């Protein structure tokens, strides 16, 4: 049985968690999986003895004030492999978890457009929501405010385009704002073909979409 390393929590807010880990010689963190990206800042020199999945072990030098970064998913047990106490700061970015959840919402939302599933679309929208269309008489495009109005506007898009696909979609999340880029390919009720690139700027409320703000290229005919 090894002694346990001592964690001292310095900062914990909606964006960061900063923990100082202090190890006596031979002390260990215990096995853990990192569920956030993180940076380690050594507060001492030292030698880490790392136990890794599959039974492997290795030694890694720790150099005072020389930081390194790792990504989500690292799994190990960290042991002080040296003869002196060692310490480091662990700086975790904790809001990437919310970004991943929001990204999944954007992927479900895009899939629902392609399956023409109004209920699934509205499940991605926040209780108070709005849709600003890419066309309309106002500077924002046509504004549809409130769940009923948004649902009607989405249904009208499906009615206008009996064939519609949003392809090659790429999604990203930046704080409270998401970006979805896509190519729209469809046929309207008069059987005219449409193929045009566009994007949505999506503002989140919690993990759901409060505003879908749409933009499309204006193609010369
Ligand atoms: Ni670790």
mmCIF file of C-alpha atoms and ligand atoms in Angstrom:
data_model
loop_
_atom_site.group_PDB
_atom_site.id
_atom_site.type_symbol
_atom_site.label_atom_id
_atom_site.label_comp_id
_atom_site.label_asym_id
_atom_site.label_seq_id
_atom_site.Cartn_x
_atom_site.Cartn_y
_atom_site.Cartn_z
ATOM 1 C CA UNK A 1 0.000 0.000 0.000
ATOM 2 C CA UNK A 2 1.385 3.367 -1.033
ATOM 3 C CA UNK A 3 0.710 6.659 0.696
ATOM 4 C CA UNK A 4 -1.693 8.932 -1.235
ATOM 5 C CA UNK A 5 -0.639 12.243 -2.775
ATOM 6 C CA UNK A 6 -2.383 15.284 -1.290
ATOM 7 C CA UNK A 7 -4.563 17.460 -3.564
ATOM 8 C CA UNK A 8 -5.036 21.124 -2.647
ATOM 9 C CA UNK A 9 -7.774 22.831 -4.650
ATOM 10 C CA UNK A 10 -6.820 26.440 -5.482
ATOM 11 C CA UNK A 11 -9.384 27.467 -8.133
ATOM 12 C CA UNK A 12 -12.672 25.904 -9.190
ATOM 13 C CA UNK A 13 -14.964 27.947 -11.418
ATOM 14 C CA UNK A 14 -17.038 27.367 -14.548
ATOM 15 C CA UNK A 15 -13.910 27.451 -16.773
ATOM 16 C CA UNK A 16 -10.906 26.180 -14.765
ATOM 17 C CA UNK A 17 -9.970 23.822 -11.978
ATOM 18 C CA UNK A 18 -6.474 24.303 -10.536
ATOM 19 C CA UNK A 19 -5.194 21.654 -8.127
ATOM 20 C CA UNK A 20 -1.798 21.492 -6.425
ATOM 21 C CA UNK A 21 -0.629 17.901 -5.928
ATOM 22 C CA UNK A 22 1.957 17.190 -3.211
ATOM 23 C CA UNK A 23 3.720 13.825 -3.084
ATOM 24 C CA UNK A 24 5.973 12.409 -0.401
ATOM 25 C CA UNK A 25 8.525 9.931 -1.831
ATOM 26 C CA UNK A 26 6.603 6.854 -2.996
ATOM 27 C CA UNK A 27 3.160 8.516 -2.758
ATOM 28 C CA UNK A 28 0.616 7.956 -5.563
ATOM 29 C CA UNK A 29 -2.493 9.664 -6.965
ATOM 30 C CA UNK A 30 -4.288 6.357 -7.476
ATOM 31 C CA UNK A 31 -5.645 5.267 -10.873
ATOM 32 C CA UNK A 32 -7.653 7.940 -12.678
ATOM 33 C CA UNK A 33 -8.888 8.932 -16.147
ATOM 34 C CA UNK A 34 -8.592 12.598 -17.124
ATOM 35 C CA UNK A 35 -11.964 13.879 -18.367
ATOM 36 C CA UNK A 36 -10.592 17.312 -19.367
ATOM 37 C CA UNK A 37 -7.627 18.728 -21.265
ATOM 38 C CA UNK A 38 -4.961 19.873 -18.765
ATOM 39 C CA UNK A 39 -1.592 21.532 -18.193
ATOM 40 C CA UNK A 40 0.926 20.418 -15.552
ATOM 41 C CA UNK A 41 3.220 23.078 -14.033
ATOM 42 C CA UNK A 42 5.999 21.458 -11.915
ATOM 43 C CA UNK A 43 6.624 23.249 -8.624
ATOM 44 C CA UNK A 44 9.721 21.118 -7.961
ATOM 45 C CA UNK A 45 12.165 18.971 -9.891
ATOM 46 C CA UNK A 46 11.440 15.286 -9.580
ATOM 47 C CA UNK A 47 10.796 11.945 -11.214
ATOM 48 C CA UNK A 48 7.316 10.654 -11.958
ATOM 49 C CA UNK A 49 6.842 6.914 -12.031
ATOM 50 C CA UNK A 50 3.840 6.354 -14.284
ATOM 51 C CA UNK A 51 1.755 3.190 -14.256
ATOM 52 C CA UNK A 52 -0.219 2.905 -17.475
ATOM 53 C CA UNK A 53 -3.060 0.722 -18.830
ATOM 54 C CA UNK A 54 -1.866 -2.691 -19.990
ATOM 55 C CA UNK A 55 0.630 -2.970 -17.145
ATOM 56 C CA UNK A 56 3.340 -0.714 -18.584
ATOM 57 C CA UNK A 57 5.398 1.660 -16.419
ATOM 58 C CA UNK A 58 7.821 4.431 -17.246
ATOM 59 C CA UNK A 59 9.775 7.210 -15.583
ATOM 60 C CA UNK A 60 9.198 10.845 -16.620
ATOM 61 C CA UNK A 61 11.397 13.693 -15.376
ATOM 62 C CA UNK A 62 9.671 16.693 -13.850
ATOM 63 C CA UNK A 63 11.568 19.987 -14.290
ATOM 64 C CA UNK A 64 10.786 22.978 -12.096
ATOM 65 C CA UNK A 65 8.571 25.524 -13.936
ATOM 66 C CA UNK A 66 8.646 23.623 -17.265
ATOM 67 C CA UNK A 67 4.980 22.976 -18.125
ATOM 68 C CA UNK A 68 3.451 20.347 -20.415
ATOM 69 C CA UNK A 69 -0.064 19.727 -21.722
ATOM 70 C CA UNK A 70 -2.147 16.578 -22.135
ATOM 71 C CA UNK A 71 -5.575 15.836 -23.607
ATOM 72 C CA UNK A 72 -8.753 14.289 -22.279
ATOM 73 C CA UNK A 73 -8.640 10.520 -21.930
ATOM 74 C CA UNK A 74 -5.203 10.019 -20.338
ATOM 75 C CA UNK A 75 -5.392 7.132 -17.848
ATOM 76 C CA UNK A 76 -2.686 6.348 -15.306
ATOM 77 C CA UNK A 77 -1.488 6.120 -11.739
ATOM 78 C CA UNK A 78 1.151 8.758 -10.921
ATOM 79 C CA UNK A 79 3.785 7.880 -8.290
ATOM 80 C CA UNK A 80 6.622 9.981 -6.909
ATOM 81 C CA UNK A 81 9.555 7.866 -8.133
ATOM 82 C CA UNK A 82 12.228 10.058 -6.528
ATOM 83 C CA UNK A 83 13.788 10.351 -3.076
ATOM 84 C CA UNK A 84 12.457 13.857 -2.296
ATOM 85 C CA UNK A 85 8.950 15.320 -2.001
ATOM 86 C CA UNK A 86 7.595 16.685 -5.285
ATOM 87 C CA UNK A 87 4.703 18.924 -6.260
ATOM 88 C CA UNK A 88 2.973 20.228 -9.368
ATOM 89 C CA UNK A 89 -0.022 22.323 -10.328
ATOM 90 C CA UNK A 90 -2.657 20.673 -12.491
ATOM 91 C CA UNK A 91 -4.673 23.221 -14.525
ATOM 92 C CA UNK A 92 -7.781 21.646 -16.058
ATOM 93 C CA UNK A 93 -10.054 23.321 -18.624
ATOM 94 C CA UNK A 94 -13.426 22.173 -17.341
ATOM 95 C CA UNK A 95 -15.849 23.934 -19.697
ATOM 96 C CA UNK A 96 -14.811 21.698 -22.622
ATOM 97 C CA UNK A 97 -17.320 19.193 -21.231
ATOM 98 C CA UNK A 98 -20.167 21.636 -21.930
ATOM 99 C CA UNK A 99 -18.755 22.367 -25.390
ATOM 100 C CA UNK A 100 -18.874 18.631 -26.163
ATOM 101 C CA UNK A 101 -22.534 18.427 -25.074
ATOM 102 C CA UNK A 102 -23.400 21.487 -27.177
ATOM 103 C CA UNK A 103 -21.554 20.026 -30.170
ATOM 104 C CA UNK A 104 -23.666 16.877 -29.857
ATOM 105 C CA UNK A 105 -26.800 19.073 -29.903
ATOM 106 C CA UNK A 106 -25.613 20.702 -33.154
ATOM 107 C CA UNK A 107 -25.058 17.253 -34.661
ATOM 108 C CA UNK A 108 -28.557 16.082 -33.624
ATOM 109 C CA UNK A 109 -30.044 19.336 -34.948
ATOM 110 C CA UNK A 110 -28.357 18.891 -38.351
ATOM 111 C CA UNK A 111 -29.466 15.252 -38.512
ATOM 112 C CA UNK A 112 -33.072 16.305 -37.767
ATOM 113 C CA UNK A 113 -33.037 18.712 -40.717
ATOM 114 C CA UNK A 114 -31.993 15.879 -42.996
ATOM 115 C CA UNK A 115 -34.661 13.506 -41.650
ATOM 116 C CA UNK A 116 -37.313 16.277 -41.725
ATOM 117 C CA UNK A 117 -38.119 15.597 -38.078
ATOM 118 C CA UNK A 118 -39.829 18.697 -36.621
ATOM 119 C CA UNK A 119 -40.126 17.213 -33.111
ATOM 120 C CA UNK A 120 -36.412 16.392 -33.048
ATOM 121 C CA UNK A 121 -35.604 19.901 -34.278
ATOM 122 C CA UNK A 122 -37.664 21.490 -31.504
ATOM 123 C CA UNK A 123 -36.055 19.213 -28.884
ATOM 124 C CA UNK A 124 -32.792 21.004 -29.695
ATOM 125 C CA UNK A 125 -34.363 24.459 -29.202
ATOM 126 C CA UNK A 126 -34.478 26.232 -25.835
ATOM 127 C CA UNK A 127 -37.791 27.089 -24.150
ATOM 128 C CA UNK A 128 -37.376 30.724 -25.246
ATOM 129 C CA UNK A 129 -36.074 30.614 -28.792
ATOM 130 C CA UNK A 130 -35.963 32.457 -32.081
ATOM 131 C CA UNK A 131 -35.079 31.849 -35.732
ATOM 132 C CA UNK A 132 -33.738 34.605 -37.979
ATOM 133 C CA UNK A 133 -34.050 33.418 -41.576
ATOM 134 C CA UNK A 134 -31.456 34.119 -44.255
ATOM 135 C CA UNK A 135 -34.049 36.069 -46.278
ATOM 136 C CA UNK A 136 -36.636 38.661 -45.360
ATOM 137 C CA UNK A 137 -37.382 42.358 -45.266
ATOM 138 C CA UNK A 138 -35.634 43.109 -41.967
ATOM 139 C CA UNK A 139 -31.905 43.597 -41.369
ATOM 140 C CA UNK A 140 -31.901 40.341 -39.351
ATOM 141 C CA UNK A 141 -33.864 38.466 -42.026
ATOM 142 C CA UNK A 142 -37.396 37.306 -41.231
ATOM 143 C CA UNK A 143 -37.636 37.022 -37.438
ATOM 144 C CA UNK A 144 -39.581 34.156 -35.873
ATOM 145 C CA UNK A 145 -39.789 34.475 -32.091
ATOM 146 C CA UNK A 146 -41.158 31.860 -29.671
ATOM 147 C CA UNK A 147 -41.440 28.076 -29.977
ATOM 148 C CA UNK A 148 -44.696 28.090 -31.978
ATOM 149 C CA UNK A 149 -43.417 30.637 -34.502
ATOM 150 C CA UNK A 150 -40.087 28.817 -34.851
ATOM 151 C CA UNK A 151 -41.809 25.475 -35.383
ATOM 152 C CA UNK A 152 -44.089 26.996 -38.069
ATOM 153 C CA UNK A 153 -41.088 28.561 -39.823
ATOM 154 C CA UNK A 154 -39.184 25.243 -39.821
ATOM 155 C CA UNK A 155 -42.280 23.454 -41.177
ATOM 156 C CA UNK A 156 -42.558 26.101 -43.911
ATOM 157 C CA UNK A 157 -38.979 25.355 -45.014
ATOM 158 C CA UNK A 158 -39.846 21.659 -45.393
ATOM 159 C CA UNK A 159 -43.008 22.643 -47.335
ATOM 160 C CA UNK A 160 -41.054 24.985 -49.626
ATOM 161 C CA UNK A 161 -38.454 22.303 -50.352
ATOM 162 C CA UNK A 162 -40.015 18.835 -50.797
ATOM 163 C CA UNK A 163 -36.431 17.646 -51.382
ATOM 164 C CA UNK A 164 -33.778 19.072 -49.117
ATOM 165 C CA UNK A 165 -30.413 17.955 -47.800
ATOM 166 C CA UNK A 166 -27.855 19.798 -45.728
ATOM 167 C CA UNK A 167 -24.581 18.094 -46.594
ATOM 168 C CA UNK A 168 -20.903 18.347 -45.631
ATOM 169 C CA UNK A 169 -21.891 19.947 -42.328
ATOM 170 C CA UNK A 170 -19.131 21.127 -39.983
ATOM 171 C CA UNK A 171 -19.897 22.231 -36.456
ATOM 172 C CA UNK A 172 -17.911 24.071 -33.819
ATOM 173 C CA UNK A 173 -18.660 25.657 -30.453
ATOM 174 C CA UNK A 174 -17.013 28.795 -29.097
ATOM 175 C CA UNK A 175 -18.254 29.740 -25.628
ATOM 176 C CA UNK A 176 -22.017 30.338 -25.868
ATOM 177 C CA UNK A 177 -21.984 30.465 -29.690
ATOM 178 C CA UNK A 178 -21.999 27.583 -32.159
ATOM 179 C CA UNK A 179 -21.219 27.651 -35.866
ATOM 180 C CA UNK A 180 -22.637 25.162 -38.366
ATOM 181 C CA UNK A 181 -21.502 25.319 -41.991
ATOM 182 C CA UNK A 182 -23.243 23.296 -44.687
ATOM 183 C CA UNK A 183 -24.177 23.027 -48.347
ATOM 184 C CA UNK A 184 -27.918 23.077 -49.009
ATOM 185 C CA UNK A 185 -29.019 20.920 -51.910
ATOM 186 C CA UNK A 186 -32.723 20.655 -52.715
ATOM 187 C CA UNK A 187 -35.654 21.067 -55.048
ATOM 188 C CA UNK A 188 -38.528 23.498 -54.508
ATOM 189 C CA UNK A 189 -42.217 22.912 -55.258
ATOM 190 C CA UNK A 190 -41.656 24.036 -58.877
ATOM 191 C CA UNK A 191 -38.911 21.364 -59.135
ATOM 192 C CA UNK A 192 -36.167 23.995 -59.426
ATOM 193 C CA UNK A 193 -32.802 22.804 -58.144
ATOM 194 C CA UNK A 194 -31.056 24.756 -55.396
ATOM 195 C CA UNK A 195 -27.461 24.253 -54.330
ATOM 196 C CA UNK A 196 -25.874 26.862 -52.121
ATOM 197 C CA UNK A 197 -23.456 27.122 -49.201
ATOM 198 C CA UNK A 198 -24.582 28.611 -45.947
ATOM 199 C CA UNK A 199 -24.123 28.648 -42.217
ATOM 200 C CA UNK A 200 -25.957 29.088 -38.976
ATOM 201 C CA UNK A 201 -24.734 31.106 -36.036
ATOM 202 C CA UNK A 202 -26.354 29.413 -33.050
ATOM 203 C CA UNK A 203 -26.598 31.044 -29.640
ATOM 204 C CA UNK A 204 -26.960 28.634 -26.714
ATOM 205 C CA UNK A 205 -29.022 28.942 -23.586
ATOM 206 C CA UNK A 206 -27.746 26.149 -21.337
ATOM 207 C CA UNK A 207 -27.197 23.231 -23.699
ATOM 208 C CA UNK A 208 -30.052 24.132 -26.082
ATOM 209 C CA UNK A 209 -30.329 26.545 -29.010
ATOM 210 C CA UNK A 210 -31.874 29.917 -28.147
ATOM 211 C CA UNK A 211 -31.248 31.487 -31.567
ATOM 212 C CA UNK A 212 -30.673 30.045 -35.032
ATOM 213 C CA UNK A 213 -29.371 32.896 -37.168
ATOM 214 C CA UNK A 214 -29.089 31.706 -40.791
ATOM 215 C CA UNK A 215 -26.938 32.923 -43.699
ATOM 216 C CA UNK A 216 -26.740 31.716 -47.309
ATOM 217 C CA UNK A 217 -24.686 32.739 -50.346
ATOM 218 C CA UNK A 218 -26.657 34.847 -52.834
ATOM 219 C CA UNK A 219 -26.012 32.984 -56.111
ATOM 220 C CA UNK A 220 -26.226 34.878 -59.391
ATOM 221 C CA UNK A 221 -28.701 33.172 -61.718
HETATM 222 NI NI1 LIG B 1 -3.212 12.240 -14.069
#
